[in-house]
């Protein structure tokens, strides 16, 4: 166990709906990154949060947004869901500046 | 363009046999390279991490090598077990802020009895 938790474990949504995924970082970790992993692919970087602000973003549209809270936990919000958003969503936490990041178990999102 | 490529895409081996997975990268400036094991539907778990000056790193039956000159790495698994069946992902870090983690697409390993 890495100490990083995610909720929910699984989620089924309909196209056009909105979804919020949650991540609790490992104790002492102030940086959280979110990744999207399609079936059979490697994780794709969505964005990173540090000090409650977005600190780096991958090639994802604005309907993917996030938040980081004072306790370093984080949310990933996706609006106007599309079928291609179906994937495993991973969050990873670390201490800012460290290259050692720890992944949560992921949330499996299915969009129908 | 910063990229990480892995081969083979998938591999099936008999229990007890050895295997080697490959990772080539073009990430620059290079900071470190990490191999992760990812069970189906789970988050990746770190196996080894190597910096520029390290050529080899072992973790039990897993041994990773790094050639920073040719920008190649390999992960060797000895005496494979059924529990080794998973996806193995190579991740290269660059020396700058923001997104500095570059992921390969992984090698899917299946160990059969």
Coordinates of C-alpha atoms in Angstrom, one line a residue:
Chain A
X1 CA 0.0 0.0 0.0
X2 CA 1.3 3.5 -0.9
X3 CA -0.9 5.5 1.4
X4 CA -2.6 7.2 -1.5
X5 CA -6.3 6.6 -1.7
X6 CA -8.8 7.3 -4.4
X7 CA -12.6 7.3 -4.5
X8 CA -14.8 5.9 -5.8
X9 CA -13.3 2.7 -7.1
X10 CA -15.6 2.4 -10.0
X11 CA -18.1 4.8 -11.6
X12 CA -20.5 4.6 -14.5
X13 CA -21.7 7.8 -16.1
X14 CA -23.7 8.8 -19.1
X15 CA -22.3 10.9 -21.9
X16 CA -22.8 14.6 -21.2
X17 CA -22.8 14.2 -17.4
X18 CA -20.2 15.6 -15.0
X19 CA -18.0 13.6 -12.6
X20 CA -15.8 14.3 -9.6
X21 CA -13.0 12.0 -8.6
X22 CA -11.2 12.3 -5.3
X23 CA -7.6 11.6 -4.1
X24 CA -6.0 11.7 -0.7
X25 CA -2.3 12.0 -0.9
X26 CA 0.3 10.2 1.3
X27 CA 1.0 12.0 4.5
X28 CA 3.5 14.8 4.0
X29 CA 3.1 14.9 0.3
X30 CA 2.2 18.3 -1.0
X31 CA 2.0 17.7 -4.8
X32 CA -0.6 15.7 -6.5
X33 CA -0.7 14.7 -10.2
X34 CA -3.6 13.2 -12.1
X35 CA -3.2 10.7 -15.0
X36 CA -5.7 9.1 -17.5
X37 CA -4.9 5.6 -18.5
X38 CA -6.9 4.1 -21.4
X39 CA -7.0 0.3 -21.7
X40 CA -3.7 -1.1 -22.9
X41 CA -2.0 2.3 -22.8
X42 CA 0.5 4.0 -20.5
X43 CA -0.8 6.8 -18.2
X44 CA -1.2 10.2 -19.8
X45 CA -0.5 13.3 -17.6
X46 CA -3.6 15.5 -17.1
X47 CA -2.3 18.1 -14.6
X48 CA -0.4 18.6 -11.3
X49 CA -1.3 20.6 -8.2
X50 CA 1.0 22.2 -5.8
X51 CA 0.1 24.7 -3.1
X52 CA -3.5 24.5 -4.2
X53 CA -2.7 25.8 -7.7
X54 CA -2.3 24.0 -11.0
X55 CA 1.4 23.6 -11.7
X56 CA 1.7 22.0 -15.1
X57 CA -0.9 20.6 -17.5
X58 CA -0.9 18.0 -20.2
X59 CA -2.8 18.0 -23.5
X60 CA -6.3 17.8 -22.0
X61 CA -9.2 20.2 -22.8
X62 CA -10.5 22.7 -20.2
X63 CA -13.4 20.5 -19.3
X64 CA -10.9 18.6 -17.2
X65 CA -10.3 20.7 -14.1
X66 CA -9.1 20.1 -10.6
X67 CA -8.7 21.4 -7.1
X68 CA -6.2 20.9 -4.3
X69 CA -7.3 21.5 -0.7
X70 CA -5.2 22.8 2.3
X71 CA -4.7 19.2 3.5
X72 CA -3.2 18.4 0.0
X73 CA -6.1 16.2 -1.0
X74 CA -7.3 16.7 -4.6
X75 CA -10.3 16.4 -6.9
X76 CA -10.5 15.9 -10.6
X77 CA -13.6 17.2 -12.3
X78 CA -14.6 16.3 -15.8
X79 CA -17.6 18.1 -17.5
X80 CA -19.6 17.1 -20.5
X81 CA -18.3 13.5 -20.4
X82 CA -17.5 11.8 -23.7
X83 CA -17.3 8.1 -24.5
X84 CA -13.5 8.4 -24.9
X85 CA -13.2 9.6 -21.3
X86 CA -13.7 6.0 -20.2
X87 CA -10.4 5.1 -18.6
X88 CA -8.6 4.4 -15.3
X89 CA -7.9 7.7 -13.6
X90 CA -4.8 7.6 -11.4
X91 CA -3.5 10.1 -8.9
X92 CA 0.0 10.2 -7.6
X93 CA 1.4 12.2 -4.7
X94 CA 5.0 13.3 -3.8
X95 CA 6.9 16.0 -2.1
X96 CA 7.5 18.8 -4.5
X97 CA 10.9 18.5 -6.0
X98 CA 11.2 14.8 -5.3
X99 CA 11.1 12.3 -8.2
X100 CA 9.6 9.6 -6.1
X101 CA 5.8 9.6 -6.6
X102 CA 3.4 7.1 -5.3
X103 CA 0.2 6.1 -7.1
X104 CA -3.2 5.4 -5.8
X105 CA -5.2 2.4 -6.9
X106 CA -7.2 4.4 -9.5
X107 CA -10.8 5.0 -10.3
X108 CA -12.3 3.1 -13.2
X109 CA -14.7 5.5 -15.1
X110 CA -17.0 4.1 -17.7
X111 CA -19.0 6.5 -19.9
X112 CA -22.0 5.0 -21.7
Chain B
X1 CA 10.2 15.5 -28.6
X2 CA 10.4 13.7 -25.3
X3 CA 9.4 10.1 -25.8
X4 CA 9.6 6.7 -24.1
X5 CA 9.2 3.5 -26.1
X6 CA 9.0 0.0 -24.8
X7 CA 9.3 -3.4 -26.4
X8 CA 7.9 -5.9 -26.7
X9 CA 4.3 -4.8 -26.4
X10 CA 3.4 -8.2 -24.9
X11 CA 5.2 -11.3 -23.8
X12 CA 4.2 -14.8 -22.7
X13 CA 6.7 -16.9 -20.8
X14 CA 6.7 -20.2 -18.9
X15 CA 6.9 -20.1 -15.1
X16 CA 10.5 -20.3 -14.0
X17 CA 11.9 -18.8 -17.1
X18 CA 13.8 -15.5 -17.4
X19 CA 12.8 -12.5 -19.6
X20 CA 14.1 -9.1 -20.5
X21 CA 12.0 -6.0 -21.2
X22 CA 13.4 -3.0 -23.1
X23 CA 12.9 0.7 -22.8
X24 CA 14.4 3.4 -25.2
X25 CA 13.9 7.1 -24.4
X26 CA 14.6 10.5 -25.9
X27 CA 13.8 12.5 -22.8
X28 CA 16.2 15.4 -22.1
X29 CA 17.6 16.7 -19.9
X30 CA 17.6 13.3 -18.2
X31 CA 17.1 13.0 -14.5
X32 CA 16.2 9.4 -13.7
X33 CA 14.5 6.3 -15.0
X34 CA 12.0 4.2 -13.1
X35 CA 10.4 0.8 -13.7
X36 CA 6.9 0.2 -12.4
X37 CA 4.8 -2.9 -12.1
X38 CA 1.1 -2.4 -12.7
X39 CA -1.4 -5.2 -12.0
X40 CA -4.6 -5.0 -14.0
X41 CA -6.9 -2.2 -12.8
X42 CA -4.5 -1.1 -10.1
X43 CA -2.0 1.8 -9.7
X44 CA 1.6 1.3 -10.7
X45 CA 4.1 0.3 -8.0
X46 CA 7.8 1.3 -8.3
X47 CA 10.3 -1.5 -8.7
X48 CA 13.6 0.3 -9.3
X49 CA 14.9 3.9 -9.9
X50 CA 18.2 4.8 -11.5
X51 CA 19.9 8.1 -11.9
X52 CA 22.4 9.1 -14.6
X53 CA 25.4 7.6 -12.8
X54 CA 23.9 4.2 -12.1
X55 CA 24.2 1.3 -14.5
X56 CA 22.3 -1.4 -12.6
X57 CA 19.8 -1.7 -9.8
X58 CA 18.3 -4.8 -8.3
X59 CA 15.1 -5.5 -6.4
X60 CA 14.8 -9.2 -5.6
X61 CA 14.3 -11.0 -8.9
X62 CA 14.1 -7.8 -10.8
X63 CA 17.3 -6.2 -12.2
X64 CA 17.3 -3.0 -14.2
X65 CA 20.1 -1.7 -16.3
X66 CA 20.7 1.8 -17.7
X67 CA 22.9 3.0 -20.5
X68 CA 22.6 6.8 -20.4
X69 CA 24.8 7.1 -23.5
X70 CA 22.5 5.1 -25.8
X71 CA 19.4 6.1 -23.8
X72 CA 18.4 2.5 -23.2
X73 CA 17.2 0.6 -20.2
X74 CA 16.2 -3.0 -19.6
X75 CA 14.4 -4.9 -16.9
X76 CA 15.4 -8.5 -16.4
X77 CA 13.1 -10.8 -14.5
X78 CA 14.7 -14.0 -13.1
X79 CA 12.9 -17.2 -12.4
X80 CA 9.5 -15.8 -13.2
X81 CA 6.5 -16.5 -11.1
X82 CA 2.8 -16.5 -11.9
X83 CA 2.5 -13.3 -9.8
X84 CA 4.8 -11.5 -12.2
X85 CA 2.0 -11.4 -14.7
X86 CA 1.4 -7.6 -15.0
X87 CA 2.2 -4.6 -17.1
X88 CA 5.7 -3.2 -16.7
X89 CA 6.0 0.6 -17.4
X90 CA 9.2 2.5 -17.9
X91 CA 9.0 6.1 -16.7
X92 CA 11.7 8.7 -17.4
X93 CA 12.0 12.0 -15.5
X94 CA 13.4 15.2 -16.9
X95 CA 15.1 17.9 -15.0
X96 CA 12.5 20.7 -14.9
X97 CA 9.3 21.5 -13.2
X98 CA 5.7 20.8 -14.0
X99 CA 5.2 17.5 -15.9
X100 CA 8.6 15.9 -15.9
X101 CA 7.4 12.3 -16.0
X102 CA 7.3 10.6 -19.3
X103 CA 5.6 7.2 -19.5
X104 CA 6.1 4.3 -21.9
X105 CA 3.0 2.4 -23.0
X106 CA 4.2 -0.7 -21.1
X107 CA 5.0 -4.3 -21.7
X108 CA 2.2 -6.8 -20.8
X109 CA 3.8 -9.9 -19.3
X110 CA 1.9 -13.1 -18.9
X111 CA 3.5 -16.0 -17.0
X112 CA 1.9 -19.4 -17.6
X113 CA 2.3 -22.6 -15.6

